[in-house]
PDB file of C-alpha atoms in Angstrom:
ATOM      1  CA  GLN A 179     -13.231  -2.022  33.079  1.00  0.00           C
ATOM      2  CA  VAL A 180     -13.325  -1.731  29.399  1.00  0.00           C
ATOM      3  CA  GLN A 181     -16.617  -2.550  27.406  1.00  0.00           C
ATOM      4  CA  LEU A 182     -16.725  -2.776  23.663  1.00  0.00           C
ATOM      5  CA  VAL A 183     -19.902  -2.808  21.696  1.00  0.00           C
ATOM      6  CA  GLU A 184     -19.842  -3.688  18.100  1.00  0.00           C
ATOM      7  CA  SER A 185     -22.200  -3.029  15.254  1.00  0.00           C
ATOM      8  CA  GLY A 186     -22.427  -2.991  11.406  1.00  0.00           C
ATOM      9  CA  GLY A 187     -22.396  -6.500  10.444  1.00  0.00           C
ATOM     10  CA  GLY A 188     -24.859  -8.126   7.902  1.00  0.00           C
ATOM     11  CA  LEU A 189     -25.414  -9.824   4.683  1.00  0.00           C
ATOM     12  CA  VAL A 190     -23.697  -8.401   1.495  1.00  0.00           C
ATOM     13  CA  GLN A 191     -23.220  -9.640  -2.017  1.00  0.00           C
ATOM     14  CA  PRO A 192     -19.673 -10.142  -3.241  1.00  0.00           C
ATOM     15  CA  GLY A 193     -17.964  -7.032  -4.229  1.00  0.00           C
ATOM     16  CA  GLY A 194     -19.992  -4.973  -1.673  1.00  0.00           C
ATOM     17  CA  SER A 195     -18.950  -2.933   1.239  1.00  0.00           C
ATOM     18  CA  LEU A 196     -19.648  -2.939   4.873  1.00  0.00           C
ATOM     19  CA  ARG A 197     -18.398  -0.757   7.759  1.00  0.00           C
ATOM     20  CA  LEU A 198     -17.904  -2.307  11.309  1.00  0.00           C
ATOM     21  CA  SER A 199     -18.030  -0.010  14.436  1.00  0.00           C
ATOM     22  CA  CYS A 200     -16.742  -0.783  17.826  1.00  0.00           C
ATOM     23  CA  ALA A 201     -17.399   1.713  20.594  1.00  0.00           C
ATOM     24  CA  ALA A 202     -15.264   1.697  23.769  1.00  0.00           C
ATOM     25  CA  SER A 203     -16.319   2.804  27.197  1.00  0.00           C
ATOM     26  CA  GLY A 204     -14.990   2.559  30.844  1.00  0.00           C
ATOM     27  CA  SER A 205     -11.369   2.563  31.568  1.00  0.00           C
ATOM     28  CA  ILE A 206     -10.300   3.817  28.106  1.00  0.00           C
ATOM     29  CA  PHE A 207      -7.167   5.215  29.479  1.00  0.00           C
ATOM     30  CA  SER A 208      -5.815   1.752  29.609  1.00  0.00           C
ATOM     31  CA  ILE A 209      -6.142   1.008  25.922  1.00  0.00           C
ATOM     32  CA  TYR A 210      -2.875   1.027  23.995  1.00  0.00           C
ATOM     33  CA  ALA A 211      -4.202  -0.376  20.749  1.00  0.00           C
ATOM     34  CA  MET A 212      -7.536  -1.587  19.205  1.00  0.00           C
ATOM     35  CA  ALA A 213      -7.892  -4.560  16.872  1.00  0.00           C
ATOM     36  CA  TRP A 214     -10.189  -6.414  14.673  1.00  0.00           C
ATOM     37  CA  TYR A 215     -10.298 -10.380  14.447  1.00  0.00           C
ATOM     38  CA  ARG A 216     -12.410 -12.778  12.673  1.00  0.00           C
ATOM     39  CA  GLN A 217     -13.232 -16.382  12.881  1.00  0.00           C
ATOM     40  CA  ALA A 218     -14.896 -18.450  10.017  1.00  0.00           C
ATOM     41  CA  PRO A 219     -16.654 -21.748  10.774  1.00  0.00           C
ATOM     42  CA  GLY A 220     -14.186 -24.513  11.264  1.00  0.00           C
ATOM     43  CA  LYS A 221     -11.168 -22.160  11.148  1.00  0.00           C
ATOM     44  CA  GLN A 222      -9.082 -20.480  13.704  1.00  0.00           C
ATOM     45  CA  ARG A 223      -9.411 -16.886  14.964  1.00  0.00           C
ATOM     46  CA  GLU A 224      -7.113 -14.496  12.820  1.00  0.00           C
ATOM     47  CA  LEU A 225      -5.937 -10.962  13.147  1.00  0.00           C
ATOM     48  CA  VAL A 226      -7.595  -8.667  10.564  1.00  0.00           C
ATOM     49  CA  ALA A 227      -6.339  -5.247  11.421  1.00  0.00           C
ATOM     50  CA  GLY A 228      -4.896  -3.111  14.237  1.00  0.00           C
ATOM     51  CA  ILE A 229      -4.460   0.538  15.176  1.00  0.00           C
ATOM     52  CA  PHE A 230      -2.189   1.941  17.863  1.00  0.00           C
ATOM     53  CA  SER A 231      -0.674   5.223  19.004  1.00  0.00           C
ATOM     54  CA  PRO A 232       0.123   7.675  17.680  1.00  0.00           C
ATOM     55  CA  ASN A 233      -1.069   6.898  14.129  1.00  0.00           C
ATOM     56  CA  GLY A 234       0.109   3.290  13.278  1.00  0.00           C
ATOM     57  CA  THR A 235      -1.975   0.726  11.512  1.00  0.00           C
ATOM     58  CA  ASN A 236      -1.433  -2.795  10.604  1.00  0.00           C
ATOM     59  CA  ILE A 237      -3.421  -4.809   7.957  1.00  0.00           C
ATOM     60  CA  ALA A 238      -3.409  -8.557   7.298  1.00  0.00           C
ATOM     61  CA  ASP A 239      -2.075  -9.283   3.855  1.00  0.00           C
ATOM     62  CA  SER A 240      -5.329 -11.196   3.058  1.00  0.00           C
ATOM     63  CA  VAL A 241      -7.448  -7.950   3.329  1.00  0.00           C
ATOM     64  CA  LYS A 242      -4.678  -5.430   2.411  1.00  0.00           C
ATOM     65  CA  GLY A 243      -5.940  -3.022  -0.299  1.00  0.00           C
ATOM     66  CA  ARG A 244      -9.443  -3.668   0.486  1.00  0.00           C
ATOM     67  CA  PHE A 245      -9.987  -3.046   4.382  1.00  0.00           C
ATOM     68  CA  THR A 246      -9.049  -0.085   6.197  1.00  0.00           C
ATOM     69  CA  ILE A 247      -9.002   0.654  10.075  1.00  0.00           C
ATOM     70  CA  SER A 248      -9.564   4.115  11.544  1.00  0.00           C
ATOM     71  CA  ARG A 249     -10.802   5.667  14.765  1.00  0.00           C
ATOM     72  CA  ASP A 250     -12.841   8.597  16.011  1.00  0.00           C
ATOM     73  CA  ASN A 251     -11.258   9.823  19.154  1.00  0.00           C
ATOM     74  CA  ALA A 252     -14.132  11.987  20.113  1.00  0.00           C
ATOM     75  CA  LYS A 253     -16.497   8.982  20.098  1.00  0.00           C
ATOM     76  CA  ASN A 254     -13.902   6.465  21.386  1.00  0.00           C
ATOM     77  CA  THR A 255     -14.899   4.430  18.443  1.00  0.00           C
ATOM     78  CA  VAL A 256     -12.834   2.218  16.009  1.00  0.00           C
ATOM     79  CA  TYR A 257     -14.035   1.330  12.525  1.00  0.00           C
ATOM     80  CA  LEU A 258     -13.385  -1.270   9.907  1.00  0.00           C
ATOM     81  CA  GLN A 259     -14.185  -0.255   6.459  1.00  0.00           C
ATOM     82  CA  MET A 260     -14.618  -3.257   4.109  1.00  0.00           C
ATOM     83  CA  ASN A 261     -14.785  -2.999   0.474  1.00  0.00           C
ATOM     84  CA  SER A 262     -14.672  -5.455  -2.427  1.00  0.00           C
ATOM     85  CA  LEU A 263     -15.786  -8.196  -0.097  1.00  0.00           C
ATOM     86  CA  LYS A 264     -15.381 -11.741  -1.008  1.00  0.00           C
ATOM     87  CA  SER A 265     -16.891 -14.820   0.135  1.00  0.00           C
ATOM     88  CA  GLU A 266     -13.928 -15.898   2.125  1.00  0.00           C
ATOM     89  CA  ASP A 267     -14.366 -12.760   4.135  1.00  0.00           C
ATOM     90  CA  THR A 268     -17.560 -14.550   5.734  1.00  0.00           C
ATOM     91  CA  ALA A 269     -16.980 -14.763   9.444  1.00  0.00           C
ATOM     92  CA  VAL A 270     -17.787 -13.480  12.950  1.00  0.00           C
ATOM     93  CA  TYR A 271     -15.749 -10.253  13.472  1.00  0.00           C
ATOM     94  CA  TYR A 272     -14.602  -9.285  16.813  1.00  0.00           C
ATOM     95  CA  CYS A 273     -13.291  -6.005  18.248  1.00  0.00           C
ATOM     96  CA  ALA A 274     -10.549  -6.115  20.957  1.00  0.00           C
ATOM     97  CA  ALA A 275      -8.920  -3.767  23.104  1.00  0.00           C
ATOM     98  CA  VAL A 276      -5.212  -4.251  24.034  1.00  0.00           C
ATOM     99  CA  GLY A 277      -3.262  -2.731  26.966  1.00  0.00           C
ATOM    100  CA  GLY A 278       0.161  -1.522  27.140  1.00  0.00           C
ATOM    101  CA  ASP A 279       1.503  -4.625  28.349  1.00  0.00           C
ATOM    102  CA  LYS A 280       0.132  -6.467  25.252  1.00  0.00           C
ATOM    103  CA  THR A 281      -2.693  -8.245  27.015  1.00  0.00           C
ATOM    104  CA  PHE A 282      -6.363  -8.131  25.892  1.00  0.00           C
ATOM    105  CA  LEU A 283      -8.460  -5.901  28.112  1.00  0.00           C
ATOM    106  CA  ALA A 284     -11.773  -6.681  26.434  1.00  0.00           C
ATOM    107  CA  TRP A 285     -13.608  -8.243  23.462  1.00  0.00           C
ATOM    108  CA  GLY A 286     -16.696  -7.109  21.651  1.00  0.00           C
ATOM    109  CA  GLN A 287     -19.634  -9.481  21.443  1.00  0.00           C
ATOM    110  CA  GLY A 288     -19.030 -10.314  17.716  1.00  0.00           C
ATOM    111  CA  THR A 289     -20.825  -9.349  14.658  1.00  0.00           C
ATOM    112  CA  GLN A 290     -21.635 -11.722  11.735  1.00  0.00           C
ATOM    113  CA  VAL A 291     -20.588 -10.729   8.173  1.00  0.00           C
ATOM    114  CA  THR A 292     -21.830 -12.939   5.461  1.00  0.00           C
ATOM    115  CA  VAL A 293     -20.723 -12.367   1.959  1.00  0.00           C
ATOM    116  CA  SER A 294     -22.927 -14.437  -0.494  1.00  0.00           C
ATOM    117  CA  SER A 295     -24.905 -13.947  -3.592  1.00  0.00           C
TER     118      SER A 295
END
């Protein structure tokens, strides 16, 4: 019903920036919130940021002040702007769509972010 396509990952040096994109299609009327998760090797998946109606956002403490989440309603796309990247930000980043009943509607395919010198 909902499909998510991610883009924007890559290799960046510490202190650099990347912007991840997640484009939604299908039954977008079912989406209450969008979120970004990440999973590093050997670690559990963790919530990075979320955005929900009408204009609320949540940012994890570990990335607060460095990452911002935003959306473009015309393109049905959510973004994760990542600045001042650190090696510990290295992970596979996943976009997720959440319904009004707090269930996950869809996951993006994942995009690798590697922060290394």
